[in-house]
PDB file of C-alpha atoms in Angstrom:
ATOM      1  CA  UNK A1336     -40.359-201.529  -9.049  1.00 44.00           C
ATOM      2  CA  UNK A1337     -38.401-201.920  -5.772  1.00 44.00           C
ATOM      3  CA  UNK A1338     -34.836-201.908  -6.923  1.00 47.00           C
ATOM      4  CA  UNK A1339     -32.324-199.889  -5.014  1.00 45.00           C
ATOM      5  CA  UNK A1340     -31.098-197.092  -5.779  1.00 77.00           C
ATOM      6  CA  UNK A1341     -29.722-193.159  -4.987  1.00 84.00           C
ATOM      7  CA  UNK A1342     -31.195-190.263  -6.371  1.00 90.00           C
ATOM      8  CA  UNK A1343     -30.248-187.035  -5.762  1.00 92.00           C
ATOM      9  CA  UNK A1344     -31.451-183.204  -6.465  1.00 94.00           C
ATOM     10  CA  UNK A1345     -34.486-184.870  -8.758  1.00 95.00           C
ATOM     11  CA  UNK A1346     -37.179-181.901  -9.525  1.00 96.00           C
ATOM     12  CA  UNK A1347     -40.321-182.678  -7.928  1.00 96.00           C
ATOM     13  CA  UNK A1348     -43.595-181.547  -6.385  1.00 97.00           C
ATOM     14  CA  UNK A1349     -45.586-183.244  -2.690  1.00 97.00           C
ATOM     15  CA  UNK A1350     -48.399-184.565  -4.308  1.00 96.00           C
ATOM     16  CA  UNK A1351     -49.914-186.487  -1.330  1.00 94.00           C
ATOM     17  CA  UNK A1352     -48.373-186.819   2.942  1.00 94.00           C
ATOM     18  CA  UNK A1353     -49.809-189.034   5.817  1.00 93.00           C
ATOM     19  CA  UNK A1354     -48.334-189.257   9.151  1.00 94.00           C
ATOM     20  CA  UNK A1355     -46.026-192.214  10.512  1.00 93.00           C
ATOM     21  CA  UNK A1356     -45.296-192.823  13.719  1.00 91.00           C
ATOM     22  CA  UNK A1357     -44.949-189.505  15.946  1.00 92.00           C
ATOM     23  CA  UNK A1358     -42.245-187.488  13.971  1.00 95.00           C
ATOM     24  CA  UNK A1359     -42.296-188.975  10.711  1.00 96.00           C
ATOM     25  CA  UNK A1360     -44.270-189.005   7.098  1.00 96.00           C
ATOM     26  CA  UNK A1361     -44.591-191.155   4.441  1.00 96.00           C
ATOM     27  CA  UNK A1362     -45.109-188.889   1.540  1.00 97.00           C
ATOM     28  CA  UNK A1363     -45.925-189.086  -2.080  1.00 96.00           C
ATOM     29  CA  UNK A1364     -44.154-187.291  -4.285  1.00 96.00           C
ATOM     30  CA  UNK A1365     -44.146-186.349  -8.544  1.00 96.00           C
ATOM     31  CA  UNK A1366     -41.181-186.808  -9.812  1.00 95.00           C
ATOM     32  CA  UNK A1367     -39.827-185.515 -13.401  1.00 94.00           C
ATOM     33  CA  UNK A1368     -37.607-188.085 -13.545  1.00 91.00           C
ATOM     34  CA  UNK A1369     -39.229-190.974 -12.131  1.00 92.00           C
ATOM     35  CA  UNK A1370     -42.748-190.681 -11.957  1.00 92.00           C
ATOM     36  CA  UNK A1371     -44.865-190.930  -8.762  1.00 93.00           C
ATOM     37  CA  UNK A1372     -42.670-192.169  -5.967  1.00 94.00           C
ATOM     38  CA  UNK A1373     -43.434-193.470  -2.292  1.00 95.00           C
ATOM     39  CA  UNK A1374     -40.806-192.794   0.312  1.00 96.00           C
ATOM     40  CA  UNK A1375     -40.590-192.570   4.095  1.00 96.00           C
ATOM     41  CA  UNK A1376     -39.506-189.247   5.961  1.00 96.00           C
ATOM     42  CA  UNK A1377     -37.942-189.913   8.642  1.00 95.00           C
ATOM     43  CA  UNK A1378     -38.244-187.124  11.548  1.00 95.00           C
ATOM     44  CA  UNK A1379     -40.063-184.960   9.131  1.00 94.00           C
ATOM     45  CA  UNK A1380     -42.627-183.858  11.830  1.00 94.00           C
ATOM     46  CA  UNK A1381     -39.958-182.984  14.591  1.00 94.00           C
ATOM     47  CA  UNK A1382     -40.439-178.847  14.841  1.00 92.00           C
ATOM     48  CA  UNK A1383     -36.369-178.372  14.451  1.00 93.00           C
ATOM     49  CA  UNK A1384     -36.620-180.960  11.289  1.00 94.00           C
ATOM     50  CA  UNK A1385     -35.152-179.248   7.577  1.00 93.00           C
ATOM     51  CA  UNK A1386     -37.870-181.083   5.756  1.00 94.00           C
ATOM     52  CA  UNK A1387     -40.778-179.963   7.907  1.00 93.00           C
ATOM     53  CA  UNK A1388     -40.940-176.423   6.316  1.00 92.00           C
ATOM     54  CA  UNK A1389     -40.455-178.231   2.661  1.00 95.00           C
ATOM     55  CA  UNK A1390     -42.824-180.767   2.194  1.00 95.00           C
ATOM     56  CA  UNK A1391     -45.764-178.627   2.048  1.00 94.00           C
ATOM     57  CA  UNK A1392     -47.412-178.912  -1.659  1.00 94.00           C
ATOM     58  CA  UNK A1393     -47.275-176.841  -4.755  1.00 95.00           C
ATOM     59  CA  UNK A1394     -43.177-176.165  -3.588  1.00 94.00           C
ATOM     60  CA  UNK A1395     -41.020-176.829  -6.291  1.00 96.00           C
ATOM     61  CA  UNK A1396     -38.624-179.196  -5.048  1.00 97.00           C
ATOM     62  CA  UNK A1397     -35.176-180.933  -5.580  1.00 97.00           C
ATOM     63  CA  UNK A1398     -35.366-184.154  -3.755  1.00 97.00           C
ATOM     64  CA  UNK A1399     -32.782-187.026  -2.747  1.00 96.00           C
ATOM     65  CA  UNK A1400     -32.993-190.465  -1.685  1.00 95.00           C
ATOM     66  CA  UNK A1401     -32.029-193.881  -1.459  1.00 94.00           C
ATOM     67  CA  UNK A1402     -33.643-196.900  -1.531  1.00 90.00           C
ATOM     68  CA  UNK A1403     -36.628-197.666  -4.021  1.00 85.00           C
ATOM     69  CA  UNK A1404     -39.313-196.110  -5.528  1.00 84.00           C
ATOM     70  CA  UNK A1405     -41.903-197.782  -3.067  1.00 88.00           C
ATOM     71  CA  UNK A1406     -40.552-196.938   0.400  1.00 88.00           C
ATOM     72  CA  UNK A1407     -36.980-196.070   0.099  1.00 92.00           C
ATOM     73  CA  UNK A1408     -35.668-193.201   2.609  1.00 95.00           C
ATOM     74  CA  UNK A1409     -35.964-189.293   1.625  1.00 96.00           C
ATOM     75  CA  UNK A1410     -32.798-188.160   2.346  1.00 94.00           C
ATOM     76  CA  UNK A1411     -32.702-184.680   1.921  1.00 95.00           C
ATOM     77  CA  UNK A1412     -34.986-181.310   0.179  1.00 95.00           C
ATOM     78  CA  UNK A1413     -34.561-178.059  -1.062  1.00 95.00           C
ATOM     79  CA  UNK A1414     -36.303-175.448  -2.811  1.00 95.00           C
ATOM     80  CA  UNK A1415     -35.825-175.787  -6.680  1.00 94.00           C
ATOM     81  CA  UNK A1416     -37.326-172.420  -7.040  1.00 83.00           C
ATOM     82  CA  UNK A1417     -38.936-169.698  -5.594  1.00 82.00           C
ATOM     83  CA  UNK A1418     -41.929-171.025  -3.325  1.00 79.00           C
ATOM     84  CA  UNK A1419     -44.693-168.660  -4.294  1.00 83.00           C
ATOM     85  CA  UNK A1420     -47.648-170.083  -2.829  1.00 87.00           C
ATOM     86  CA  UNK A1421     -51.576-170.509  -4.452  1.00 91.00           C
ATOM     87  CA  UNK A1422     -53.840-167.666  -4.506  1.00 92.00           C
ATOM     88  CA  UNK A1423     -55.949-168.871  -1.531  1.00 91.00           C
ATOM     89  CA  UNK A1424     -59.199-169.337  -3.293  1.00 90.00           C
ATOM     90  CA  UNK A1425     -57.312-171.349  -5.666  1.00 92.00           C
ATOM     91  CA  UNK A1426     -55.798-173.608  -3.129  1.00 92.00           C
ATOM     92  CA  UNK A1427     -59.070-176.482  -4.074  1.00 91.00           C
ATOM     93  CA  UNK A1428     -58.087-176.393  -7.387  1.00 93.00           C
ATOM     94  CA  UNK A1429     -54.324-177.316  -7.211  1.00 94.00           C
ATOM     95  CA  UNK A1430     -55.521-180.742  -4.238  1.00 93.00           C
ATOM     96  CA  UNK A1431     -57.735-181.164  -7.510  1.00 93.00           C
ATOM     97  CA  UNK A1432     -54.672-181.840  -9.845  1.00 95.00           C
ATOM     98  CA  UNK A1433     -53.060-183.556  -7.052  1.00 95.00           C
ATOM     99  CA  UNK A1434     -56.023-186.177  -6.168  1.00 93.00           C
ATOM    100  CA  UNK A1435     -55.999-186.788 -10.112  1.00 93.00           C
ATOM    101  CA  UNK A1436     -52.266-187.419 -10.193  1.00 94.00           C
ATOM    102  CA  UNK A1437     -52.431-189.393  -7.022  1.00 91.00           C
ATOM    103  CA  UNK A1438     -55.743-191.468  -8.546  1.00 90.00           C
ATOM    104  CA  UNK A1439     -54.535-191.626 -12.224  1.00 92.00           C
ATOM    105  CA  UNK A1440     -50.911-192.265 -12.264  1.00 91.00           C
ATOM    106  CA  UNK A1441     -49.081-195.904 -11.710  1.00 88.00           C
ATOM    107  CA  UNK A1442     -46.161-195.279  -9.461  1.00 88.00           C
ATOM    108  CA  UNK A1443     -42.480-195.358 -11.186  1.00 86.00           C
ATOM    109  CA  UNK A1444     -43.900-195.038 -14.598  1.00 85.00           C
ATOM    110  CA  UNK A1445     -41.771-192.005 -16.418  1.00 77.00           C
ATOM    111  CA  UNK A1446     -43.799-189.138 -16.563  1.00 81.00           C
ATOM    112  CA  UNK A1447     -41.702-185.828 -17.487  1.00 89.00           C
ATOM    113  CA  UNK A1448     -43.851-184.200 -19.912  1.00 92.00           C
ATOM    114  CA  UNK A1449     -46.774-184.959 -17.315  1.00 92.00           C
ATOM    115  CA  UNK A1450     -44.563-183.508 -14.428  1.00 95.00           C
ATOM    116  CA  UNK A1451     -44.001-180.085 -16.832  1.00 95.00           C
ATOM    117  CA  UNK A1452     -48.139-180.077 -17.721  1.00 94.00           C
ATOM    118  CA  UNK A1453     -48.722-180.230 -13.672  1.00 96.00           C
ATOM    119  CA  UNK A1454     -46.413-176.947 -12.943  1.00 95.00           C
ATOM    120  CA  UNK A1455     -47.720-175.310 -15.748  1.00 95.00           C
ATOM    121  CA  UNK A1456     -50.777-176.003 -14.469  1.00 95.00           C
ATOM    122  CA  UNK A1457     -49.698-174.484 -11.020  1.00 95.00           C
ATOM    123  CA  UNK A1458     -48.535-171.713 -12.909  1.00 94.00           C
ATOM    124  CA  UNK A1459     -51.601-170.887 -14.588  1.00 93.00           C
ATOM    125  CA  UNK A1460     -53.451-170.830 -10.706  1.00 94.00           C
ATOM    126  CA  UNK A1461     -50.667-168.584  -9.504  1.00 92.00           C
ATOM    127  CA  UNK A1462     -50.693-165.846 -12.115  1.00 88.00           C
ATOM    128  CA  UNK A1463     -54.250-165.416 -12.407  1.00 78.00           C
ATOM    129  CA  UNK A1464     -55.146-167.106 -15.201  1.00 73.00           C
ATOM    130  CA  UNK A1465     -58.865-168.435 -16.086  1.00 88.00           C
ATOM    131  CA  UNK A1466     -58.629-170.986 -13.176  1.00 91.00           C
ATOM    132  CA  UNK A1467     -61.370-173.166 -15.116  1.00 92.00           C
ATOM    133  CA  UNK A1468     -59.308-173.300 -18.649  1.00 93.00           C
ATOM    134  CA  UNK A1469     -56.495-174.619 -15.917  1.00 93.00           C
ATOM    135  CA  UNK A1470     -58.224-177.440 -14.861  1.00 94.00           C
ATOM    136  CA  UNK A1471     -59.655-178.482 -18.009  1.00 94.00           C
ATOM    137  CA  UNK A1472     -56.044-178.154 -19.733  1.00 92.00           C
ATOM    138  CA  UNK A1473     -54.441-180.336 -17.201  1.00 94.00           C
ATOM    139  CA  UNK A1474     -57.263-182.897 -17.359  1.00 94.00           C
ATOM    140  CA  UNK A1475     -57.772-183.326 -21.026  1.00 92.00           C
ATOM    141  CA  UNK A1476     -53.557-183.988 -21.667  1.00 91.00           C
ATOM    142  CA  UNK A1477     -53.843-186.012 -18.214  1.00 92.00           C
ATOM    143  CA  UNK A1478     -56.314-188.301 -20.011  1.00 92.00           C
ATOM    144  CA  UNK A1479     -53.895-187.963 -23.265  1.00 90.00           C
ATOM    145  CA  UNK A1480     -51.024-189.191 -20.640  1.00 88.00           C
ATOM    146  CA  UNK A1481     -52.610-192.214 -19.640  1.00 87.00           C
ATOM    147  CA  UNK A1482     -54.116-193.457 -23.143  1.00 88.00           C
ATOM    148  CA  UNK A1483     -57.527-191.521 -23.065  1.00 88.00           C
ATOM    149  CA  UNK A1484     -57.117-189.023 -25.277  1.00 84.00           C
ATOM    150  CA  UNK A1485     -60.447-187.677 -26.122  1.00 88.00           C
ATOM    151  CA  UNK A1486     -60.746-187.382 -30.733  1.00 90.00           C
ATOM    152  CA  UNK A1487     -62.876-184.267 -30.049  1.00 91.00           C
ATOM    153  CA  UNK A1488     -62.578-183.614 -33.878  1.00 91.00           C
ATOM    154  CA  UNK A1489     -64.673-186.682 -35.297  1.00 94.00           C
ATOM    155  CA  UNK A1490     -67.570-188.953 -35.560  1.00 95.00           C
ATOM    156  CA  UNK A1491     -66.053-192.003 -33.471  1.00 93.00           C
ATOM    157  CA  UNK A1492     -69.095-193.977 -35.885  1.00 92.00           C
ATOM    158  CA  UNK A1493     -68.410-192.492 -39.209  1.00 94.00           C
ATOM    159  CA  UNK A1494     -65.021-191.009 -39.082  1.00 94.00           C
ATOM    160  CA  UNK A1495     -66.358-187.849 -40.533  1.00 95.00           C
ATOM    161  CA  UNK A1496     -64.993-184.674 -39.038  1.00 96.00           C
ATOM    162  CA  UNK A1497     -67.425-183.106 -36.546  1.00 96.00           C
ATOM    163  CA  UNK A1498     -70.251-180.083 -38.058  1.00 95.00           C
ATOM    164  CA  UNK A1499     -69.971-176.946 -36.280  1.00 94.00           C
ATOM    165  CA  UNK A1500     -74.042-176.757 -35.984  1.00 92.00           C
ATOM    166  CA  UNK A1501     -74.652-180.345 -35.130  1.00 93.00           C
ATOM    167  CA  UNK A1502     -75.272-182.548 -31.954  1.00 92.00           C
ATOM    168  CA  UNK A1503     -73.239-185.539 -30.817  1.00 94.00           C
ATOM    169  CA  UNK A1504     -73.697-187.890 -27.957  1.00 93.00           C
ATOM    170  CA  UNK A1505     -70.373-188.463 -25.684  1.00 93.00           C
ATOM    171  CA  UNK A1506     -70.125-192.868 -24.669  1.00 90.00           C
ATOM    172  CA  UNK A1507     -67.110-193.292 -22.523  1.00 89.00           C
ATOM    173  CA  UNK A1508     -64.341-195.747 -23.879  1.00 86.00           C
ATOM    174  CA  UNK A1509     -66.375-195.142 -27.839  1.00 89.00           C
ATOM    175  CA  UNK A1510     -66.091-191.568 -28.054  1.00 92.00           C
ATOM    176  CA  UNK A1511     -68.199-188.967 -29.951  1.00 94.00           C
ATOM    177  CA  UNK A1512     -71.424-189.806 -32.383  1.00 93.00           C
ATOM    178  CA  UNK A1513     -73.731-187.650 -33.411  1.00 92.00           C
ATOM    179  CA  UNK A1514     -77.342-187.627 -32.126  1.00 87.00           C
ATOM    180  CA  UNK A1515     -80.284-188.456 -34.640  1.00 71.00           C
ATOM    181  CA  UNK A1516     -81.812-184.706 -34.192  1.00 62.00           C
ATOM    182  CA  UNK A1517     -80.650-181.864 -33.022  1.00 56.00           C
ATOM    183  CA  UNK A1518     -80.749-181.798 -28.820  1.00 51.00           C
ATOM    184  CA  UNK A1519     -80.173-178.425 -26.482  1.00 52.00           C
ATOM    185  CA  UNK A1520     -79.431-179.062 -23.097  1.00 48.00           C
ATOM    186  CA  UNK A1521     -77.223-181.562 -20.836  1.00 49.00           C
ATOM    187  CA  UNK A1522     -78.388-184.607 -23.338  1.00 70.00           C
ATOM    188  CA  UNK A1523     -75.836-183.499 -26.154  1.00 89.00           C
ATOM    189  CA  UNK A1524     -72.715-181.266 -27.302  1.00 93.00           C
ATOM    190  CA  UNK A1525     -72.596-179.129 -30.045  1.00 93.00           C
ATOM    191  CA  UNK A1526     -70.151-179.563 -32.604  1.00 95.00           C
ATOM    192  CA  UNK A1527     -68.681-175.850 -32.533  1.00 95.00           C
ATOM    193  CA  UNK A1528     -68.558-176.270 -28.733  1.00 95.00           C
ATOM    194  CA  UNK A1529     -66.164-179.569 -29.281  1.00 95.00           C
ATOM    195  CA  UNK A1530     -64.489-178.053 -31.833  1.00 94.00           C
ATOM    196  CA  UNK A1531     -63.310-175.304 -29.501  1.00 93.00           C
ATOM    197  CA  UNK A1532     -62.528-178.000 -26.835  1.00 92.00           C
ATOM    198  CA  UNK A1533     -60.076-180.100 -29.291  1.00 88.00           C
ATOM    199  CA  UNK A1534     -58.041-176.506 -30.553  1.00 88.00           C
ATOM    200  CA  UNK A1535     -57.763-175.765 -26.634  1.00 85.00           C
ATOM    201  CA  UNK A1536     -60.238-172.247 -27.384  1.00 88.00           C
ATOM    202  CA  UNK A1537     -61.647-172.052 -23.813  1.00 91.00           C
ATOM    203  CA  UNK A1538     -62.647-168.435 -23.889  1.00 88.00           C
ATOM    204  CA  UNK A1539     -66.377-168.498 -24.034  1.00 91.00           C
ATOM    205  CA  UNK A1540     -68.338-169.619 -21.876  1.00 93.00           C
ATOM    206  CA  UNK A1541     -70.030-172.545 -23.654  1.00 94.00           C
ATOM    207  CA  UNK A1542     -66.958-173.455 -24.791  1.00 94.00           C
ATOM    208  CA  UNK A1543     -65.534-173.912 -20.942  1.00 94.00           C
ATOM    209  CA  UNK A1544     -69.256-176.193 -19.779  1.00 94.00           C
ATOM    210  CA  UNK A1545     -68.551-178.310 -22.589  1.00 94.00           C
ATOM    211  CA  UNK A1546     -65.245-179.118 -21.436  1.00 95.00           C
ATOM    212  CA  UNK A1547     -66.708-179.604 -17.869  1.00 93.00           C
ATOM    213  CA  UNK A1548     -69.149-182.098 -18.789  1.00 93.00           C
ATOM    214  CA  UNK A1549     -66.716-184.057 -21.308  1.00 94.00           C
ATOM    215  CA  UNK A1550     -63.587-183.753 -19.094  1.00 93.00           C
ATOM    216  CA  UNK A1551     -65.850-185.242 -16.350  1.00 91.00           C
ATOM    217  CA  UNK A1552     -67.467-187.780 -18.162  1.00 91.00           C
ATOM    218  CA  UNK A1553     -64.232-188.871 -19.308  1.00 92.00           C
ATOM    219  CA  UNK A1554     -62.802-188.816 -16.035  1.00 91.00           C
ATOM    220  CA  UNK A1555     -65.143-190.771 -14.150  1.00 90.00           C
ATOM    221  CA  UNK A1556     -64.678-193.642 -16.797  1.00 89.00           C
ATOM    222  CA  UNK A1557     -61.498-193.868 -16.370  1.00 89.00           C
ATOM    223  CA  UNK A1558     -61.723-193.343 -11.997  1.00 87.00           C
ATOM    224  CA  UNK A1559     -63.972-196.717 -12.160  1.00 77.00           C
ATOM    225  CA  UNK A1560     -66.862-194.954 -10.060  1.00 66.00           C
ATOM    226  CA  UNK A1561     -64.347-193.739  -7.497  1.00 72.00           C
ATOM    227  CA  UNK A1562     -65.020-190.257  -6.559  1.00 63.00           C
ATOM    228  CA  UNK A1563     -62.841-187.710  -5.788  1.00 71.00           C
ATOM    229  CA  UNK A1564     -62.652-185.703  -2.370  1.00 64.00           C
ATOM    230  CA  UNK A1565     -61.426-182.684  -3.031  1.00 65.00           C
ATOM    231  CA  UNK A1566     -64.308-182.075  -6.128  1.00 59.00           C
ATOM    232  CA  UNK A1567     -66.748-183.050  -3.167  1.00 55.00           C
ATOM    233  CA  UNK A1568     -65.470-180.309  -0.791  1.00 55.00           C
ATOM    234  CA  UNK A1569     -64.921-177.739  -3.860  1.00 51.00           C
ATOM    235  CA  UNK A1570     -68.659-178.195  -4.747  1.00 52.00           C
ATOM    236  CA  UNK A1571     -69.503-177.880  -1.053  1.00 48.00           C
ATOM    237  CA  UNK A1572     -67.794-174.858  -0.342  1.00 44.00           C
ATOM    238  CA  UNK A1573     -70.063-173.286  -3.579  1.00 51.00           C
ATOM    239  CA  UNK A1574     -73.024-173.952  -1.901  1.00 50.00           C
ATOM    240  CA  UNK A1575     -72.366-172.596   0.991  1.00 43.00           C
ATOM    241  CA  UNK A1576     -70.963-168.714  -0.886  1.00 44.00           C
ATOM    242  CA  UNK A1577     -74.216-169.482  -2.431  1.00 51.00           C
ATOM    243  CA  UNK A1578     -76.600-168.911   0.607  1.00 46.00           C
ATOM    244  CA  UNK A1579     -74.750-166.276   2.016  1.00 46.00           C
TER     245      UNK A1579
END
């Protein structure tokens, strides 16, 4: 969609910035009103420039421009809110939710209840909460957003509802079935453990690696075999608090 148009004072968040030319940006940007948006910013790098101190993410924003949706002009910023910034060792986990928005999103397409899910989200990794039950949150509705939505209640074979004590086998793009015998270990899920996933119960512990290995599964159907950076530098950075 490259029709022109104005905007102004739209809610949104920086989801994504590279440099252009010496004192400019083009930046990608979540929009509650118009999705994911592409515009240039010009001067943006300039020390003295208003925007330079703005378009930093996780900063609620109210944004203006003109142009379209793909390369029109940002025209002007300002704080929607009050710019708390991310625990630092939570700072991975909100590039996380960005690279998925950036990866998973098509650009212009509507997404306001998406837009609310990603500052809850933010939320959630400012106040403290369990930073894990975050991330899987934000990915399973992400996955709902986009037409994955995970039926973590039933047998995608039989239709039956899923048994608390049983094992099922996850196939991407098929869903849940359950395994001939019962199987411990990375091979299988138990059906109390996706039980807990679908009501959104993330406080134990088994509950929270199912999600993990679901989520991800899921995921990496739908991201085609791409991976994602910021997952490789997260996973990184635990090896190396590991062998200290």
């Amino acid at each position: 969609m490259t029709l022109a148009r104005r905007a102004a004072l739209q809610p949104a968040f920086l989801i994504h910035h590279r440099d252009y030319t010496d004192s400019s940006r083009i930046v990608e940007l979540l929009t509650r009103g118009h999705g994911r948006i592409s515009l240039f910013a010009r001067g943006a790098r300039r020390a003295k420039s208003p925007l330079r101190p703005l378009l930093q993410p996780f900063v609620p924003l109210l944004v203006s421009w003109s142009g379209g949706i793909d390369g029109g002009q940002l025209v002007g910023a300002e704080l929607a809110g009050e710019a708390l910034p991310l625990p630092p060792p939570r700072l991975m986990s909100g590039f996380y939710l960005n690279e998925l928005v950036l990866r998973l999103t098509v650009r212009g397409e509507p997404v306001q209840e998406l837009f609310d899910l990603y500052a809850y989200a933010l939320e959630d990794l400012r106040r403290g909460a369990g930073e894990q039950a975050a991330l899987r949150n934000f990915e399973r509705q992400l996955l709902e957003h986009i037409g994955y939505g995970l039926d973590v209640t039933r047998d995608a074979a039989t239709g039956e509802p899923l048994e608390a004590n049983r094992y099922y086998h996850f196939q991407p793009g098929l869903g849940l079935r359950a395994a001939g015998t019962p199987v411990e270990g990375e091979a299988a899920f138990l059906g109390a453990d996706l039980l807990d996933v679908g009501e959104g119960r993330l406080e134990s512990p088994d509950s929270l690696r199912a999600a993990k290995r679901l989520l991800r599964a899921a995921l990496e159907h739908c991201l085609e075999g791409r991976g994602l950076r910021s997952r490789d530098v997260m996973l990184a950075l635990r090896r190396l608090e590991a062998e200290e």
